[in-house]
Short mmCIF file of C-alpha atoms in Angstrom, two decimals:
data_model
loop_
_atom_site.label_atom_id
_atom_site.label_comp_id
_atom_site.label_asym_id
_atom_site.label_seq_id
_atom_site.Cartn_x
_atom_site.Cartn_y
_atom_site.Cartn_z
CA UNK A 1295 -20.11 24.61 -21.10
CA UNK A 1296 -21.65 22.70 -24.03
CA UNK A 1297 -19.60 20.19 -26.01
CA UNK A 1298 -19.23 22.39 -29.10
CA UNK A 1299 -17.98 25.36 -27.12
CA UNK A 1300 -15.60 23.18 -25.10
CA UNK A 1301 -14.10 21.73 -28.26
CA UNK A 1302 -13.62 25.24 -29.68
CA UNK A 1303 -11.85 26.26 -26.47
CA UNK A 1304 -9.59 23.22 -26.65
CA UNK A 1305 -8.77 23.92 -30.29
CA UNK A 1306 -7.98 27.53 -29.44
CA UNK A 1307 -5.70 26.46 -26.58
CA UNK A 1308 -3.83 24.07 -28.85
CA UNK A 1309 -3.51 26.79 -31.49
CA UNK A 1310 -1.93 29.07 -28.89
CA UNK A 1311 0.55 26.33 -28.07
CA UNK A 1312 1.46 25.98 -31.72
CA UNK A 1313 1.96 29.73 -32.00
CA UNK A 1314 3.91 30.08 -28.78
CA UNK A 1315 7.30 29.35 -30.29
CA UNK A 1316 7.46 25.82 -28.89
CA UNK A 1317 6.80 24.21 -32.26
CA UNK A 1318 9.40 21.68 -33.39
CA UNK A 1319 10.92 23.23 -36.51
CA UNK A 1320 10.67 20.26 -38.86
CA UNK A 1321 7.38 18.47 -39.44
CA UNK A 1322 7.70 14.68 -39.19
CA UNK A 1323 6.99 12.84 -42.46
CA UNK A 1324 3.29 12.11 -42.78
CA UNK A 1325 1.80 8.62 -43.09
CA UNK A 1326 -1.07 8.49 -45.61
CA UNK A 1327 -4.42 8.49 -43.84
CA UNK A 1328 -2.69 8.76 -40.45
CA UNK A 1329 -0.70 11.97 -40.16
CA UNK A 1330 0.69 14.03 -38.66
CA UNK A 1331 -0.95 16.90 -40.52
CA UNK A 1332 1.34 19.57 -39.09
CA UNK A 1333 4.47 20.10 -37.00
CA UNK A 1334 4.86 18.75 -33.48
CA UNK A 1335 4.56 21.15 -30.55
CA UNK A 1336 6.49 20.89 -27.32
CA UNK A 1337 3.61 21.50 -24.92
CA UNK A 1338 5.69 21.48 -21.73
CA UNK A 1339 9.25 20.49 -20.79
CA UNK A 1340 11.56 20.31 -17.82
CA UNK A 1341 10.35 16.96 -16.48
CA UNK A 1342 12.56 13.99 -15.56
CA UNK A 1343 10.81 11.04 -17.27
CA UNK A 1344 7.26 11.44 -18.56
CA UNK A 1345 4.92 8.50 -19.03
CA UNK A 1346 1.34 7.25 -19.12
CA UNK A 1347 -0.70 10.00 -20.85
CA UNK A 1348 -4.49 9.77 -20.76
CA UNK A 1349 -7.45 12.15 -21.05
CA UNK A 1350 -10.61 12.65 -19.02
CA UNK A 1351 -14.12 13.33 -20.31
CA UNK A 1352 -13.53 17.10 -20.18
CA UNK A 1353 -10.52 16.89 -22.49
CA UNK A 1354 -7.83 17.44 -19.85
CA UNK A 1355 -4.68 15.36 -20.29
CA UNK A 1356 -2.97 13.64 -17.35
CA UNK A 1357 0.53 12.15 -17.37
CA UNK A 1358 3.12 10.76 -14.96
CA UNK A 1359 6.60 12.04 -14.17
CA UNK A 1360 8.01 8.87 -12.61
CA UNK A 1361 11.21 10.08 -10.85
CA UNK A 1362 9.52 13.10 -9.27
CA UNK A 1363 6.65 10.90 -8.03
CA UNK A 1364 3.96 13.10 -9.58
CA UNK A 1365 0.91 13.02 -11.83
CA UNK A 1366 0.41 16.23 -13.83
CA UNK A 1367 -2.82 17.61 -15.27
CA UNK A 1368 -2.90 19.67 -18.46
CA UNK A 1369 -6.32 21.35 -18.36
CA UNK A 1370 -8.23 21.96 -21.56
CA UNK A 1371 -7.42 25.67 -21.29
CA UNK A 1372 -3.68 24.88 -21.42
CA UNK A 1373 -2.91 25.30 -17.70
CA UNK A 1374 -0.51 22.77 -16.17
CA UNK A 1375 -0.76 21.71 -12.51
CA UNK A 1376 0.37 18.93 -10.20
CA UNK A 1377 -2.59 16.59 -9.80
CA UNK A 1378 -1.12 14.15 -7.27
CA UNK A 1379 2.11 14.05 -5.22
CA UNK A 1380 3.34 11.59 -4.10
CA UNK A 1381 1.82 9.34 -6.73
CA UNK A 1382 3.42 5.99 -5.83
CA UNK A 1383 5.67 6.45 -8.89
CA UNK A 1384 2.78 6.02 -11.29
CA UNK A 1385 3.38 4.98 -14.87
CA UNK A 1386 0.37 4.01 -17.03
CA UNK A 1387 -2.93 5.87 -16.47
CA UNK A 1388 -6.48 5.48 -17.80
CA UNK A 1389 -9.93 6.82 -16.92
CA UNK A 1390 -13.05 4.67 -16.74
CA UNK A 1391 -16.54 5.74 -17.76
CA UNK A 1392 -17.31 6.99 -14.23
CA UNK A 1393 -14.38 9.42 -14.34
CA UNK A 1394 -12.15 7.45 -11.97
CA UNK A 1395 -8.45 7.48 -12.80
CA UNK A 1396 -6.78 4.05 -12.76
CA UNK A 1397 -3.02 3.99 -12.35
CA UNK A 1398 -0.10 1.57 -12.31
CA UNK A 1399 2.00 2.43 -9.27
CA UNK A 1400 5.52 1.14 -9.80
CA UNK A 1401 5.71 0.90 -6.01
CA UNK A 1402 3.82 -2.37 -6.40
CA UNK A 1403 0.09 -1.98 -7.02
CA UNK A 1404 -2.72 -0.87 -9.30
CA UNK A 1405 -4.95 1.82 -7.84
CA UNK A 1406 -8.08 3.88 -8.56
CA UNK A 1407 -7.96 7.63 -7.84
CA UNK A 1408 -10.98 9.86 -7.26
CA UNK A 1409 -10.16 13.02 -9.28
CA UNK A 1410 -12.19 15.23 -6.93
CA UNK A 1411 -10.99 14.03 -3.50
CA UNK A 1412 -7.64 12.55 -4.64
CA UNK A 1413 -8.52 9.50 -2.54
CA UNK A 1414 -6.52 6.45 -3.63
CA UNK A 1415 -8.06 2.95 -3.44
CA UNK A 1416 -6.11 -0.25 -4.11
CA UNK A 1417 -7.49 -2.23 -7.05
CA UNK A 1418 -4.84 -4.97 -6.96
CA UNK A 1419 -1.92 -5.11 -4.55
CA UNK A 1420 -0.92 -8.76 -4.44
CA UNK A 1421 -0.88 -12.02 -6.34
CA UNK A 1422 -0.53 -15.24 -4.35
CA UNK A 1423 0.10 -13.16 -1.21
CA UNK A 1424 3.07 -11.27 -2.66
CA UNK A 1425 3.23 -7.69 -3.94
CA UNK A 1426 3.61 -7.07 -7.66
CA UNK A 1427 7.01 -6.24 -9.12
CA UNK A 1428 6.34 -2.77 -10.57
CA UNK A 1429 3.05 -2.38 -12.51
CA UNK A 1430 3.80 -0.52 -15.71
CA UNK A 1431 0.92 -0.08 -18.15
CA UNK A 1432 -2.79 -0.87 -18.20
CA UNK A 1433 -5.97 -0.88 -20.23
CA UNK A 1434 -9.58 -1.13 -19.02
CA UNK A 1435 -12.15 -3.27 -20.80
CA UNK A 1436 -15.80 -2.34 -21.22
CA UNK A 1437 -16.82 -4.52 -18.27
CA UNK A 1438 -14.52 -2.70 -15.85
CA UNK A 1439 -11.72 -5.27 -15.81
CA UNK A 1440 -8.08 -4.19 -15.91
CA UNK A 1441 -5.26 -5.74 -17.93
CA UNK A 1442 -1.83 -4.62 -16.72
CA UNK A 1443 1.83 -5.42 -17.25
CA UNK A 1444 4.26 -6.07 -14.40
CA UNK A 1445 7.91 -6.11 -15.52
CA UNK A 1446 10.95 -5.51 -13.31
CA UNK A 1447 11.66 -1.80 -13.80
CA UNK A 1448 11.89 -0.07 -10.36
CA UNK A 1449 11.08 -3.41 -8.71
CA UNK A 1450 12.92 -4.66 -5.60
CA UNK A 1451 15.37 -7.52 -6.00
CA UNK A 1452 14.79 -10.40 -5.92
CA UNK A 1453 11.56 -9.89 -7.81
CA UNK A 1454 8.56 -10.34 -5.50
CA UNK A 1455 6.68 -12.23 -8.21
CA UNK A 1456 9.82 -14.01 -9.56
CA UNK A 1457 8.34 -13.62 -13.08
CA UNK A 1458 7.55 -10.64 -15.28
CA UNK A 1459 3.95 -11.01 -16.36
CA UNK A 1460 0.65 -9.61 -17.59
CA UNK A 1461 -2.37 -9.84 -15.27
CA UNK A 1462 -6.12 -9.30 -15.33
CA UNK A 1463 -8.08 -7.81 -12.45
CA UNK A 1464 -11.75 -8.77 -12.73
CA UNK A 1465 -14.46 -6.33 -11.58
CA UNK A 1466 -14.86 -8.44 -8.42
CA UNK A 1467 -11.18 -7.88 -7.56
CA UNK A 1468 -9.89 -11.37 -8.39
CA UNK A 1469 -6.48 -11.40 -10.10
CA UNK A 1470 -5.34 -13.83 -12.82
CA UNK A 1471 -1.85 -14.14 -14.27
CA UNK A 1472 -2.29 -14.39 -18.04
CA UNK A 1473 1.18 -14.18 -19.66
CA UNK A 1474 4.58 -14.92 -18.12
CA UNK A 1475 6.85 -15.82 -21.06
CA UNK A 1476 7.76 -12.39 -22.47
CA UNK A 1477 10.90 -10.38 -21.78
CA UNK A 1478 9.86 -7.24 -19.90
CA UNK A 1479 6.18 -6.98 -20.95
CA UNK A 1480 5.45 -3.27 -21.15
CA UNK A 1481 2.74 -1.59 -23.24
CA UNK A 1482 -0.74 -3.15 -23.26
CA UNK A 1483 -3.79 -2.10 -25.27
CA UNK A 1484 -7.01 -3.66 -26.56
CA UNK A 1485 -8.29 -3.52 -30.13
CA UNK A 1486 -11.36 -1.30 -30.63
CA UNK A 1487 -13.67 -4.35 -30.57
CA UNK A 1488 -11.80 -5.65 -27.48
CA UNK A 1489 -11.30 -9.04 -29.14
CA UNK A 1490 -7.50 -8.71 -29.20
CA UNK A 1491 -4.99 -7.77 -26.50
CA UNK A 1492 -1.68 -6.36 -27.74
CA UNK A 1493 1.45 -6.58 -25.59
CA UNK A 1494 4.76 -4.87 -26.39
CA UNK A 1495 7.79 -6.30 -24.57
CA UNK A 1496 10.65 -3.84 -24.06
CA UNK A 1497 13.37 -6.40 -24.71
CA UNK A 1498 11.90 -8.25 -27.68
CA UNK A 1499 11.40 -6.83 -31.15
CA UNK A 1500 8.20 -8.82 -31.57
CA UNK A 1501 4.89 -7.30 -30.46
CA UNK A 1502 2.36 -9.96 -29.49
CA UNK A 1503 -1.39 -10.27 -30.05
CA UNK A 1504 -3.72 -12.50 -28.00
CA UNK A 1505 -7.33 -13.29 -28.82
CA UNK A 1506 -9.65 -12.37 -25.96
CA UNK A 1507 -11.96 -15.37 -25.59
CA UNK A 1508 -13.78 -13.72 -22.68
CA UNK A 1509 -12.78 -10.98 -20.21
CA UNK A 1510 -9.55 -12.12 -18.57
CA UNK A 1511 -9.25 -15.27 -20.67
CA UNK A 1512 -6.79 -15.24 -23.57
CA UNK A 1513 -6.21 -17.58 -26.46
CA UNK A 1514 -2.87 -18.56 -27.93
CA UNK A 1515 -0.52 -15.64 -28.57
CA UNK A 1516 0.93 -14.81 -31.97
CA UNK A 1517 3.53 -12.37 -33.23
CA UNK A 1518 1.58 -9.39 -34.52
CA UNK A 1519 4.51 -7.38 -35.86
CA UNK A 1520 8.24 -6.81 -35.48
CA UNK A 1521 9.41 -3.27 -34.74
CA UNK A 1522 12.35 -1.69 -36.51
CA UNK A 1523 15.49 -1.33 -34.42
CA UNK A 1524 18.75 0.60 -34.76
CA UNK A 1525 20.88 -2.41 -35.67
CA UNK A 1526 20.69 -6.16 -36.13
CA UNK A 1527 22.20 -6.68 -32.68
CA UNK A 1528 19.64 -4.39 -31.08
CA UNK A 1529 16.89 -6.44 -29.45
CA UNK A 1530 15.00 -3.55 -27.90
CA UNK A 1531 11.26 -3.54 -28.36
CA UNK A 1532 8.26 -1.34 -27.72
CA UNK A 1533 7.15 0.81 -24.84
CA UNK A 1534 3.69 2.39 -24.57
CA UNK A 1535 0.86 1.73 -27.04
CA UNK A 1536 -2.23 3.44 -28.33
CA UNK A 1537 -4.74 2.63 -31.06
CA UNK A 1538 -6.93 4.61 -33.43
CA UNK A 1539 -10.56 4.11 -34.38
CA UNK A 1540 -9.55 2.09 -37.45
CA UNK A 1541 -7.52 -0.34 -35.34
CA UNK A 1542 -4.06 0.93 -36.35
CA UNK A 1543 -1.54 0.32 -33.57
CA UNK A 1544 0.93 3.03 -32.48
CA UNK A 1545 4.08 1.84 -30.69
CA UNK A 1546 6.58 4.06 -28.86
CA UNK A 1547 10.08 2.82 -29.72
CA UNK A 1548 13.68 4.02 -29.76
CA UNK A 1549 13.29 5.04 -33.42
CA UNK A 1550 10.07 6.98 -32.86
CA UNK A 1551 6.38 6.09 -33.09
CA UNK A 1552 5.97 3.03 -35.30
CA UNK A 1553 2.50 2.55 -36.78
CA UNK A 1554 1.04 -0.79 -37.88
CA UNK A 1555 -2.23 -1.65 -39.62
CA UNK A 1556 -4.66 -4.14 -38.02
CA UNK A 1557 -3.15 -6.91 -40.17
CA UNK A 1558 0.36 -6.19 -38.86
CA UNK A 1559 1.57 -4.31 -41.94
CA UNK A 1560 4.08 -1.55 -41.16
CA UNK A 1561 2.66 1.84 -42.19
CA UNK A 1562 5.54 4.09 -41.20
CA UNK A 1563 7.45 5.83 -38.42
CA UNK A 1564 6.66 9.22 -36.88
CA UNK A 1565 9.91 10.78 -35.66
CA UNK A 1566 9.95 12.67 -32.36
CA UNK A 1567 12.43 15.17 -30.91
CA UNK A 1568 12.97 12.95 -27.86
CA UNK A 1569 12.57 9.19 -27.54
CA UNK A 1570 8.89 8.50 -26.87
CA UNK A 1571 7.79 6.42 -23.91
CA UNK A 1572 4.01 6.49 -24.29
CA UNK A 1573 1.20 8.19 -26.18
CA UNK A 1574 -2.53 8.77 -26.36
CA UNK A 1575 -5.08 10.53 -28.54
CA UNK A 1576 -6.71 13.60 -27.06
CA UNK A 1577 -8.75 16.69 -27.87
CA UNK A 1578 -9.95 18.11 -30.04
CA UNK A 1579 -11.99 15.23 -31.50
CA UNK A 1580 -9.33 12.68 -30.50
CA UNK A 1581 -7.21 13.94 -33.40
CA UNK A 1582 -4.25 15.19 -31.37
CA UNK A 1583 -1.56 12.68 -30.49
CA UNK A 1584 -0.05 13.50 -27.08
CA UNK A 1585 3.39 11.94 -26.61
CA UNK A 1586 5.34 11.62 -23.39
CA UNK A 1587 8.99 11.67 -24.42
CA UNK A 1588 11.63 11.75 -21.71
CA UNK A 1589 11.71 15.34 -20.38
CA UNK A 1590 8.71 16.68 -22.28
CA UNK A 1591 5.11 16.39 -23.41
CA UNK A 1592 4.53 16.84 -27.15
CA UNK A 1593 1.42 17.11 -29.30
CA UNK A 1594 0.95 16.30 -32.98
CA UNK A 1595 -2.15 17.09 -35.08
CA UNK A 1596 -3.37 13.92 -36.77
CA UNK A 1597 -5.66 12.87 -39.60
CA UNK A 1598 -6.55 9.63 -37.85
CA UNK A 1599 -8.87 9.76 -34.85
CA UNK A 1600 -8.08 7.81 -31.70
CA UNK A 1601 -10.28 5.11 -30.25
CA UNK A 1602 -12.13 6.03 -27.06
CA UNK A 1603 -12.32 3.06 -24.70
CA UNK A 1604 -15.63 2.72 -22.82
CA UNK A 1605 -13.72 1.63 -19.70
CA UNK A 1606 -16.74 0.33 -17.84
CA UNK A 1607 -17.49 1.03 -14.19
CA UNK A 1608 -16.31 -1.46 -11.59
CA UNK A 1609 -18.81 -2.96 -9.19
#
């Protein structure tokens, strides 16, 4: 199927979803130049805790349901199926340019999954001869390296790594601990030019930005923005992250999806029917925001287009 026809099929499938009666009644307020441009649709529900959405080159969307130990696949024709079970309690997911699915298994490792054979290969299982706590979220750089967060959620006690941290797995498999001074580092994403790594801790209101001096080598961190919270005493932070082609950062929080410009200016909040955990841009044309929110997967039509990471092949 050629690209134009595939995109028309995807658009038609999304239109059917919007017309199926699963549309959230009230359209979230729109952010100028960002969206949404229409009401949110509940694509599928009945899950236990959805996380880690990503899309493949064909426009299918994959996401984790952590408690049920599954990865689901939403095909570009709208069909939902179980892609992998057991999944190792996967959380964050991302495809590389070769079509391999990389996943954070909260059971203690980062893996690569062949989408055809379902074969699982360990990318990083240990640091200093000890398993990771519970890998949470990840992003692939254009050279094939993997940045991932490793907080304590679902981790055994005492923590195997003793610290909650952010790591980098080089294409040759070597692992470097980059950040270990944040409270529950969670969402990680690169800027479109891959010169900045953003990290959202779940128990700090401040989202951090680190200059990428070279793959796996970070400069001094700085506070990029501070997310809104329910009250002054509330010190909750961000969860999953995504970014659009203009470099605007989207942060899943208790109050909804908070959007910030590349300079850290708050642009607005997109409300969701359930508290969002993670999000990604998907088809058609990377202008649909797919949101994993507790028991459901939602989609929102957007004016902004998401950034497509090259996610280079690993040697």
